Coordinates of N, CA, C and O in Angstrom, one line a residue:
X47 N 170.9 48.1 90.2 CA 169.8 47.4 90.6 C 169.9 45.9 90.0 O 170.3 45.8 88.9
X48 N 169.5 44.7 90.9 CA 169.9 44.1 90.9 C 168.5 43.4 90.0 O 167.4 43.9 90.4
X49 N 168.4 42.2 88.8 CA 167.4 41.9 88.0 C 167.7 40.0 87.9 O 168.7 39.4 88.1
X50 N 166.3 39.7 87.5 CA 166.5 38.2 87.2 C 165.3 37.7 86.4 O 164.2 38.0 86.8
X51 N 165.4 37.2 85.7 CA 164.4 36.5 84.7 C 163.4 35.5 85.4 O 163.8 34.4 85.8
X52 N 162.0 35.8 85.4 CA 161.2 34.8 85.8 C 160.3 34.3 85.1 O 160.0 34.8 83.9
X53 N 159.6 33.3 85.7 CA 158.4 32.7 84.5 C 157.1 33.1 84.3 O 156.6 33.9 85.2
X54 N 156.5 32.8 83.4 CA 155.0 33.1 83.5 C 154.7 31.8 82.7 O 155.5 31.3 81.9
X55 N 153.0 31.3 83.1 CA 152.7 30.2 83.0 C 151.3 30.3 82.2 O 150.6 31.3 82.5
X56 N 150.9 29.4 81.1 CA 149.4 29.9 81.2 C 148.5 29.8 82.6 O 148.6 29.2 83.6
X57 N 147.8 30.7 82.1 CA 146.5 31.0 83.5 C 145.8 29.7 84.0 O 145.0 29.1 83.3
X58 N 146.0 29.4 85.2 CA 145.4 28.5 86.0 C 146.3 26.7 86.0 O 146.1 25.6 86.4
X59 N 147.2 27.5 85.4 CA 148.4 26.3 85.8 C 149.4 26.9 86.8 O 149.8 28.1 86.9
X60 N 149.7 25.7 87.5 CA 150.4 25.9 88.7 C 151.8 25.5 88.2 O 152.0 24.7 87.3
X61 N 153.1 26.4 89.1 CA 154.4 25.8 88.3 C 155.0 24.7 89.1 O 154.9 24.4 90.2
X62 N 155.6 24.4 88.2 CA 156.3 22.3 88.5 C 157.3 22.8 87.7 O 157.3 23.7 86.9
X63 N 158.6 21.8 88.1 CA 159.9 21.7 87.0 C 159.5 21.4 86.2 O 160.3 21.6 85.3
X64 N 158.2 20.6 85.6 CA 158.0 20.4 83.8 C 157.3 21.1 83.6 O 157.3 21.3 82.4
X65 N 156.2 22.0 84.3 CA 155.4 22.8 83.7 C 156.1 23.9 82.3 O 157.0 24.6 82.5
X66 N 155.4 23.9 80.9 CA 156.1 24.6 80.3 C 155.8 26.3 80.7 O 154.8 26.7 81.3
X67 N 156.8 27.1 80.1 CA 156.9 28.3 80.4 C 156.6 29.4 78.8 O 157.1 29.5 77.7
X68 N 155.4 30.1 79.7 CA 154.4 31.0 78.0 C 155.8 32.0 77.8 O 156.5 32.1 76.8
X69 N 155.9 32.6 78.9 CA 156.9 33.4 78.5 C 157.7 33.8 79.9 O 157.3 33.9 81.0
X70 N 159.2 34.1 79.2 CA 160.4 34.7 80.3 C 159.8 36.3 80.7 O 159.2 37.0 79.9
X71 N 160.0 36.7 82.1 CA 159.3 38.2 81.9 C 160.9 38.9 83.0 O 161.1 38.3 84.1
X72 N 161.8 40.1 82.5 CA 162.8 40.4 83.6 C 161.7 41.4 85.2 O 160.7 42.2 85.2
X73 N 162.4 40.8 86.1 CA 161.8 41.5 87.3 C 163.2 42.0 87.9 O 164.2 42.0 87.2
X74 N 163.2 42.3 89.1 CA 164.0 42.8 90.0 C 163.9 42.0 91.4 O 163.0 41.8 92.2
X75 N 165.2 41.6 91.3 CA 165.7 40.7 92.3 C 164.7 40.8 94.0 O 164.5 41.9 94.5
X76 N 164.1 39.5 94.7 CA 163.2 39.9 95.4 C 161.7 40.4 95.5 O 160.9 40.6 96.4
X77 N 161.6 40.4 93.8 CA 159.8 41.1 93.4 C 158.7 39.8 92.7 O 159.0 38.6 92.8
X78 N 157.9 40.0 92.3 CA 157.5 38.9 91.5 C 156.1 39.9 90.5 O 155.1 39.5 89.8
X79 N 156.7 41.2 90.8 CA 155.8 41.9 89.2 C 157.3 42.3 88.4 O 158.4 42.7 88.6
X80 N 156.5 41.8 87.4 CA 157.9 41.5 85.7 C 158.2 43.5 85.2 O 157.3 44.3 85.2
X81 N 159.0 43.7 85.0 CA 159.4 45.2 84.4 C 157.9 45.8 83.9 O 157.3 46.9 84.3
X82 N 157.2 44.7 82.9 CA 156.1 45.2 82.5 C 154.9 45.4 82.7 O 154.0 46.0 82.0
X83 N 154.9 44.7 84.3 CA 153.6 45.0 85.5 C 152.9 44.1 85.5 O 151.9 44.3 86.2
X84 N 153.1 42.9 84.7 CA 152.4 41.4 85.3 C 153.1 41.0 86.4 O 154.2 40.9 86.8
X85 N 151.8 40.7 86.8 CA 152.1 39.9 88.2 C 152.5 38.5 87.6 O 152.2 37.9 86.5
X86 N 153.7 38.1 88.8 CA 153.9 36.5 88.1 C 154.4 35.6 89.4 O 154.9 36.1 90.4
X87 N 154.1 34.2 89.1 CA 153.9 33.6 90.9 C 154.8 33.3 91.4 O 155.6 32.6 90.7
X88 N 155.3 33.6 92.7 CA 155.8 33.6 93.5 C 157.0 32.0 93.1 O 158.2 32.0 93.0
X89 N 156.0 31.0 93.1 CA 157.1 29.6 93.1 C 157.4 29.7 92.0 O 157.8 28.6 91.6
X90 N 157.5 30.7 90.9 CA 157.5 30.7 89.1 C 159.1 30.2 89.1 O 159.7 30.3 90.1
X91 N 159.6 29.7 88.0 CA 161.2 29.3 88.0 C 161.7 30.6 87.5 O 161.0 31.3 86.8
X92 N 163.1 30.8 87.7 CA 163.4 32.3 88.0 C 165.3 31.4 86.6 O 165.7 30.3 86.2
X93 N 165.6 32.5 86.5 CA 167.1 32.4 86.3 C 167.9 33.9 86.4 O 167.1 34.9 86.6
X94 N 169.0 34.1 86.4 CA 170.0 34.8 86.3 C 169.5 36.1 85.6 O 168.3 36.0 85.2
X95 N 169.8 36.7 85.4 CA 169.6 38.1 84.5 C 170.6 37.7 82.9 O 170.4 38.0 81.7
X96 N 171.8 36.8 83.7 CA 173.2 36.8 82.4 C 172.6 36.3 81.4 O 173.0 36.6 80.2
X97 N 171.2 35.4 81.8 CA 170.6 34.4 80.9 C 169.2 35.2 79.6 O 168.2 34.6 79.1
X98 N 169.5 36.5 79.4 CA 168.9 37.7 78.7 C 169.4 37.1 77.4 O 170.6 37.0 77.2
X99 N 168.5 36.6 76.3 CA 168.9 36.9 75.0 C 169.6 35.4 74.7 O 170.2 35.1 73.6
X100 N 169.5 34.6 75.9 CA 169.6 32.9 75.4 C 168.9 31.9 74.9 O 167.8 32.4 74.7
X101 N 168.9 31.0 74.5 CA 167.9 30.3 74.0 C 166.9 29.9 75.1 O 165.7 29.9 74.9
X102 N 167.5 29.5 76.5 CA 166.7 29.2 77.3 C 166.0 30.1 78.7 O 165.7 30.0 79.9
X103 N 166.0 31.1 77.6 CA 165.0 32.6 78.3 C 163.9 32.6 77.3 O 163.0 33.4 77.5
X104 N 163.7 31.9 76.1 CA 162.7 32.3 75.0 C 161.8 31.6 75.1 O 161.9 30.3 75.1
X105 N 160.5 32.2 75.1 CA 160.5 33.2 74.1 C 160.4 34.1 75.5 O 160.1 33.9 76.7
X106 N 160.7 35.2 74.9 CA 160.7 36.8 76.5 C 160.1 37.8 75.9 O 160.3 38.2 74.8
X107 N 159.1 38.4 77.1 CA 158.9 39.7 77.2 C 159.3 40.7 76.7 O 160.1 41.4 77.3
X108 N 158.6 41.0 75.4 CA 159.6 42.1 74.5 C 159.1 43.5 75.3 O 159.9 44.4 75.0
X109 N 158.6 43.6 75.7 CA 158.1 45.2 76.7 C 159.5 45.1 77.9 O 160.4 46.0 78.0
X110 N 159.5 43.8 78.6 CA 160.4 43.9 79.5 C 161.7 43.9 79.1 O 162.5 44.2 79.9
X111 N 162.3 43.5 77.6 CA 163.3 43.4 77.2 C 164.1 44.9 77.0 O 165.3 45.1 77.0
X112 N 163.1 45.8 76.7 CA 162.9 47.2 76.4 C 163.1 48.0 77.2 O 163.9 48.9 77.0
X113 N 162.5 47.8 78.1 CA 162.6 48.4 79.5 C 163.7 47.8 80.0 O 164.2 48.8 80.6
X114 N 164.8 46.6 80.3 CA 165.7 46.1 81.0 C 167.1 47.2 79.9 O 168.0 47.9 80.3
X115 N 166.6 46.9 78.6 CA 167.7 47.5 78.2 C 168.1 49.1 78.1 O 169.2 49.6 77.7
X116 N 167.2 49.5 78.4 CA 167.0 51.2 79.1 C 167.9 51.5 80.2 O 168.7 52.4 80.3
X117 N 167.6 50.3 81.2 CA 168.4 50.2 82.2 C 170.1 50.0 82.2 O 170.9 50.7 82.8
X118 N 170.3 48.7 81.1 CA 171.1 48.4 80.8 C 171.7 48.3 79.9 O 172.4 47.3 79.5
X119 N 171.6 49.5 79.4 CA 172.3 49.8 77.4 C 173.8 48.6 77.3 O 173.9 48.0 76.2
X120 N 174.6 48.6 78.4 CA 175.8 48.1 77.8 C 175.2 46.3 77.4 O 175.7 45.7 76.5
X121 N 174.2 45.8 78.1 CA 173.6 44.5 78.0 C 173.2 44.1 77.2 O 172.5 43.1 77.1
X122 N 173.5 44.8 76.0 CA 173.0 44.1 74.7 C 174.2 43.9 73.7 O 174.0 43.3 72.6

């Protein structure tokens, strides 16, 4: 299954390339609810899955990090 890291924003901001990002949350390629069952928006800025555990995934979803690595034992 295919995964990718998306954003979440505080509530009632809209995302822009500067808008900052509350937190990284992993979803599944094509979805926009995060492993942990927030919903997160649609235009949210997204990255790679490779990008798990970089500086510029943080701060992330420790529920979704939990759940991604269940999936993906060798990924850590």
């Amino acid at each position: 299954m295919e995964h990718e890291i998306r954003a979440e924003y505080d509530e009632g901001v809209l995302p822009h390339e500067d808008t900052p990002v509350k937190l990284w949350h992993m979803t599944r390629v094509g979805t926009t609810t995060a492993m942990c069952g927030r919903d997160l928006a649609p235009a949210a800025a997204t990255q790679s899955a490779d990008a798990w555990g970089e500086a510029g995934a943080q701060p992330f979803c420790r529920q979704c990090g939990v759940l991604y690595l269940g999936e993906h034992p060798a990924s850590s």
